[in-house]
Coordinates of C-alpha atoms in Angstrom, one line a residue:
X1 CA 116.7 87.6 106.8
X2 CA 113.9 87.2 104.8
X3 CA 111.9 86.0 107.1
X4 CA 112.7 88.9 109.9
X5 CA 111.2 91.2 106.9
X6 CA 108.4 89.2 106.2
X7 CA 107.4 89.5 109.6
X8 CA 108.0 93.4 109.5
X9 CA 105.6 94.3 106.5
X10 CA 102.9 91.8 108.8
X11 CA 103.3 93.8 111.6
X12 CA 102.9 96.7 109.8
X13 CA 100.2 95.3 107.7
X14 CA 98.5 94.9 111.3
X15 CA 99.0 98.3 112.9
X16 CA 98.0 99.5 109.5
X17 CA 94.4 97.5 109.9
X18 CA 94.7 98.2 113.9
X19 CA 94.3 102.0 112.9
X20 CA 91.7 101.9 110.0
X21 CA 89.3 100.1 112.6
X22 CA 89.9 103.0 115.1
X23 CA 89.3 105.6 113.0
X24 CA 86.2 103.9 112.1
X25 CA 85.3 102.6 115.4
X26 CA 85.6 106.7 116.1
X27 CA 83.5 108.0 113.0
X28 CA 80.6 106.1 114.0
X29 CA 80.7 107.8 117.7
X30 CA 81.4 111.3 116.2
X31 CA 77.7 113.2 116.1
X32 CA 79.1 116.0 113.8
X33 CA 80.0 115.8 109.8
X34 CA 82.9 118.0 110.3
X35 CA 84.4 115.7 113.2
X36 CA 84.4 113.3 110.5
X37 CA 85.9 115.4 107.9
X38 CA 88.6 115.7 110.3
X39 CA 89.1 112.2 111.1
X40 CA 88.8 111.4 107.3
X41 CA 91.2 114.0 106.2
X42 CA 94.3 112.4 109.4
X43 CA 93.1 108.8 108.6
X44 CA 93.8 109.5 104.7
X45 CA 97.4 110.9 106.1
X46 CA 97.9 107.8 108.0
X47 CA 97.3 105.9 105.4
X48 CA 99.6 107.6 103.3
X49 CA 102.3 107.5 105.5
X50 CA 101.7 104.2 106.3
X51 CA 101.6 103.1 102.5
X52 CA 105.0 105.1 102.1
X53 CA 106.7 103.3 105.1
X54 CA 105.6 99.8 103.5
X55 CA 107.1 100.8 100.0
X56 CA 110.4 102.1 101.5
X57 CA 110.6 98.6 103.4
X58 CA 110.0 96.8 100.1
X59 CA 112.3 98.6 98.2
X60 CA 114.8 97.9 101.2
X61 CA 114.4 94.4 100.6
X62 CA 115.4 94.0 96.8
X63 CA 118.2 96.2 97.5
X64 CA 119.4 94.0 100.2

């Protein structure tokens, strides 16, 4: 079981990386400042969200 959640947070972990590369991959095509803002402002949301997900996953693991 452990194991199975292990593997979980990885994949997460991944798609967590996968995401913070695109949005920079992005920002460094974008010409204008306030297409960065932009893509600033959703990849800080990601991240949150992303951070929240891992925690609830965590905390899903002790209480198992």
């Amino acid at each position: 079981l452990m194991v199975i959640a292990r593997m979980k947070m990885l994949v997460l972990f991944g798609r967590l990386i996968k995401s913070l590369l695109n949005v920079v991959k992005t920002a460094l095509q974008c010409e204008s400042i306030f297409e960065n803002w932009t893509l600033l402002r959703r990849l800080n949301h990601d991240y949150r969200y992303s951070f929240t997900l891992l925690i609830q996953s965590t905390i899903r693991l002790i209480t198992i």
